[in-house]
Amino acid sequence: MNQSVSGFLWDEDNEQHLLERHPDISAREVDSILDDPKLVVLANTQGRSGVLLIGKSVRGRLLVVVARPTPYSEIWRPTTAHQANSAWQRRVYEEA
């Protein structure tokens, strides 16, 4: 997928969702994966429009971020994020 992501759009709802589901991951840490030169951006194939981003955070953790489009070009709204927890996610990143 040739989709460019230059930033994330945060609001109270998606920050609260992240805090409730994954209290050890902050919005700031999610933002930091955009600085990873190996960042992988894939189409979300789980029935919703959007992308999956796989990248290393400032804390050195491999994160998977699910994001939906916004009205702004290259700006995406994260809906959730978690540490890469499958061999497939890690392999996709390592092979990038």
mmCIF file of C-alpha atoms in Angstrom:
data_model
loop_
_atom_site.group_PDB
_atom_site.id
_atom_site.type_symbol
_atom_site.label_atom_id
_atom_site.label_comp_id
_atom_site.label_asym_id
_atom_site.label_seq_id
_atom_site.Cartn_x
_atom_site.Cartn_y
_atom_site.Cartn_z
ATOM 1 C CA MET A 1 0.000 0.000 0.000
ATOM 2 C CA ASN A 2 1.333 3.400 -0.926
ATOM 3 C CA GLN A 3 -0.351 5.479 1.784
ATOM 4 C CA SER A 4 1.431 8.373 3.433
ATOM 5 C CA VAL A 5 0.929 9.163 7.100
ATOM 6 C CA SER A 6 2.506 12.335 8.436
ATOM 7 C CA GLY A 7 0.554 12.744 11.653
ATOM 8 C CA PHE A 8 -2.160 11.503 13.970
ATOM 9 C CA LEU A 9 -5.300 13.339 15.027
ATOM 10 C CA TRP A 10 -6.023 12.859 18.726
ATOM 11 C CA ASP A 11 -9.154 13.835 20.632
ATOM 12 C CA GLU A 12 -10.556 13.018 24.037
ATOM 13 C CA ASP A 13 -12.337 9.890 22.793
ATOM 14 C CA ASN A 14 -9.418 8.113 21.154
ATOM 15 C CA GLU A 15 -6.980 9.108 23.894
ATOM 16 C CA GLN A 16 -9.399 7.776 26.525
ATOM 17 C CA HIS A 17 -9.893 4.550 24.563
ATOM 18 C CA LEU A 18 -6.134 4.025 24.387
ATOM 19 C CA LEU A 19 -5.762 4.734 28.106
ATOM 20 C CA GLU A 20 -8.534 2.285 29.028
ATOM 21 C CA ARG A 21 -7.391 -0.548 26.764
ATOM 22 C CA HIS A 22 -3.624 -0.112 26.910
ATOM 23 C CA PRO A 23 -2.652 2.084 29.865
ATOM 24 C CA ASP A 24 1.043 1.391 29.269
ATOM 25 C CA ILE A 25 0.949 3.066 25.823
ATOM 26 C CA SER A 26 0.609 6.840 25.586
ATOM 27 C CA ALA A 27 -0.498 8.950 22.646
ATOM 28 C CA ARG A 28 3.013 10.406 22.623
ATOM 29 C CA GLU A 29 4.532 6.935 22.260
ATOM 30 C CA VAL A 30 2.106 6.175 19.416
ATOM 31 C CA ASP A 31 3.100 9.440 17.707
ATOM 32 C CA SER A 32 6.759 8.440 17.937
ATOM 33 C CA ILE A 33 6.385 5.516 15.510
ATOM 34 C CA LEU A 34 6.013 8.069 12.711
ATOM 35 C CA ASP A 35 9.736 8.798 13.133
ATOM 36 C CA ASP A 36 10.671 5.157 12.471
ATOM 37 C CA PRO A 37 12.359 4.941 9.050
ATOM 38 C CA LYS A 38 11.096 1.349 8.739
ATOM 39 C CA LEU A 39 7.450 2.281 9.454
ATOM 40 C CA VAL A 40 5.104 -0.122 7.644
ATOM 41 C CA VAL A 41 1.682 1.098 6.471
ATOM 42 C CA LEU A 42 -0.836 -1.541 5.365
ATOM 43 C CA ALA A 43 -4.467 -1.433 4.315
ATOM 44 C CA ASN A 44 -6.756 -2.573 7.123
ATOM 45 C CA THR A 45 -8.352 -5.786 5.862
ATOM 46 C CA GLN A 46 -10.636 -6.227 8.851
ATOM 47 C CA GLY A 47 -13.695 -4.737 7.133
ATOM 48 C CA ARG A 48 -13.168 -1.073 8.037
ATOM 49 C CA SER A 49 -11.540 1.638 6.009
ATOM 50 C CA GLY A 50 -8.192 2.641 7.337
ATOM 51 C CA VAL A 51 -4.646 1.506 7.837
ATOM 52 C CA LEU A 52 -2.469 -0.571 10.114
ATOM 53 C CA LEU A 53 0.860 0.967 10.999
ATOM 54 C CA ILE A 54 3.676 -1.115 12.433
ATOM 55 C CA GLY A 55 6.686 0.706 13.800
ATOM 56 C CA LYS A 56 9.180 1.035 16.633
ATOM 57 C CA SER A 57 8.336 3.581 19.293
ATOM 58 C CA VAL A 58 10.654 5.932 21.121
ATOM 59 C CA ARG A 59 10.645 3.312 23.913
ATOM 60 C CA GLY A 60 11.933 0.666 21.493
ATOM 61 C CA ARG A 61 8.681 -1.290 21.438
ATOM 62 C CA LEU A 62 7.154 -2.553 18.215
ATOM 63 C CA LEU A 63 3.641 -1.077 18.092
ATOM 64 C CA VAL A 64 0.669 -1.747 15.855
ATOM 65 C CA VAL A 65 -1.640 1.234 15.366
ATOM 66 C CA VAL A 66 -5.072 1.027 13.758
ATOM 67 C CA ALA A 67 -6.055 4.363 12.213
ATOM 68 C CA ARG A 68 -8.990 5.739 10.248
ATOM 69 C CA PRO A 69 -8.911 8.486 7.618
ATOM 70 C CA THR A 70 -9.682 12.112 8.459
ATOM 71 C CA PRO A 71 -10.652 14.992 6.162
ATOM 72 C CA TYR A 72 -6.984 16.041 6.245
ATOM 73 C CA SER A 73 -4.525 14.552 3.765
ATOM 74 C CA GLU A 74 -1.908 12.326 5.413
ATOM 75 C CA ILE A 75 -3.440 12.828 8.893
ATOM 76 C CA TRP A 76 -5.051 9.741 10.417
ATOM 77 C CA ARG A 77 -7.115 9.189 13.578
ATOM 78 C CA PRO A 78 -5.789 6.337 15.722
ATOM 79 C CA THR A 79 -8.546 4.082 17.028
ATOM 80 C CA THR A 80 -6.308 1.777 19.036
ATOM 81 C CA ALA A 81 -2.705 0.688 19.463
ATOM 82 C CA HIS A 82 -0.978 -2.291 21.035
ATOM 83 C CA GLN A 83 2.372 -4.014 21.113
ATOM 84 C CA ALA A 84 2.954 -6.289 18.142
ATOM 85 C CA ASN A 85 1.719 -9.613 19.455
ATOM 86 C CA SER A 86 1.932 -11.942 16.507
ATOM 87 C CA ALA A 87 4.732 -13.466 14.536
ATOM 88 C CA TRP A 88 3.101 -12.086 11.366
ATOM 89 C CA GLN A 89 3.256 -8.495 12.644
ATOM 90 C CA ARG A 90 6.902 -8.836 13.631
ATOM 91 C CA ARG A 91 7.801 -10.541 10.337
ATOM 92 C CA VAL A 92 6.097 -7.833 8.240
ATOM 93 C CA TYR A 93 8.141 -5.212 10.065
ATOM 94 C CA GLU A 94 11.448 -7.079 9.858
ATOM 95 C CA GLU A 95 11.006 -7.751 6.131
ATOM 96 C CA ALA A 96 10.289 -4.084 5.338
#
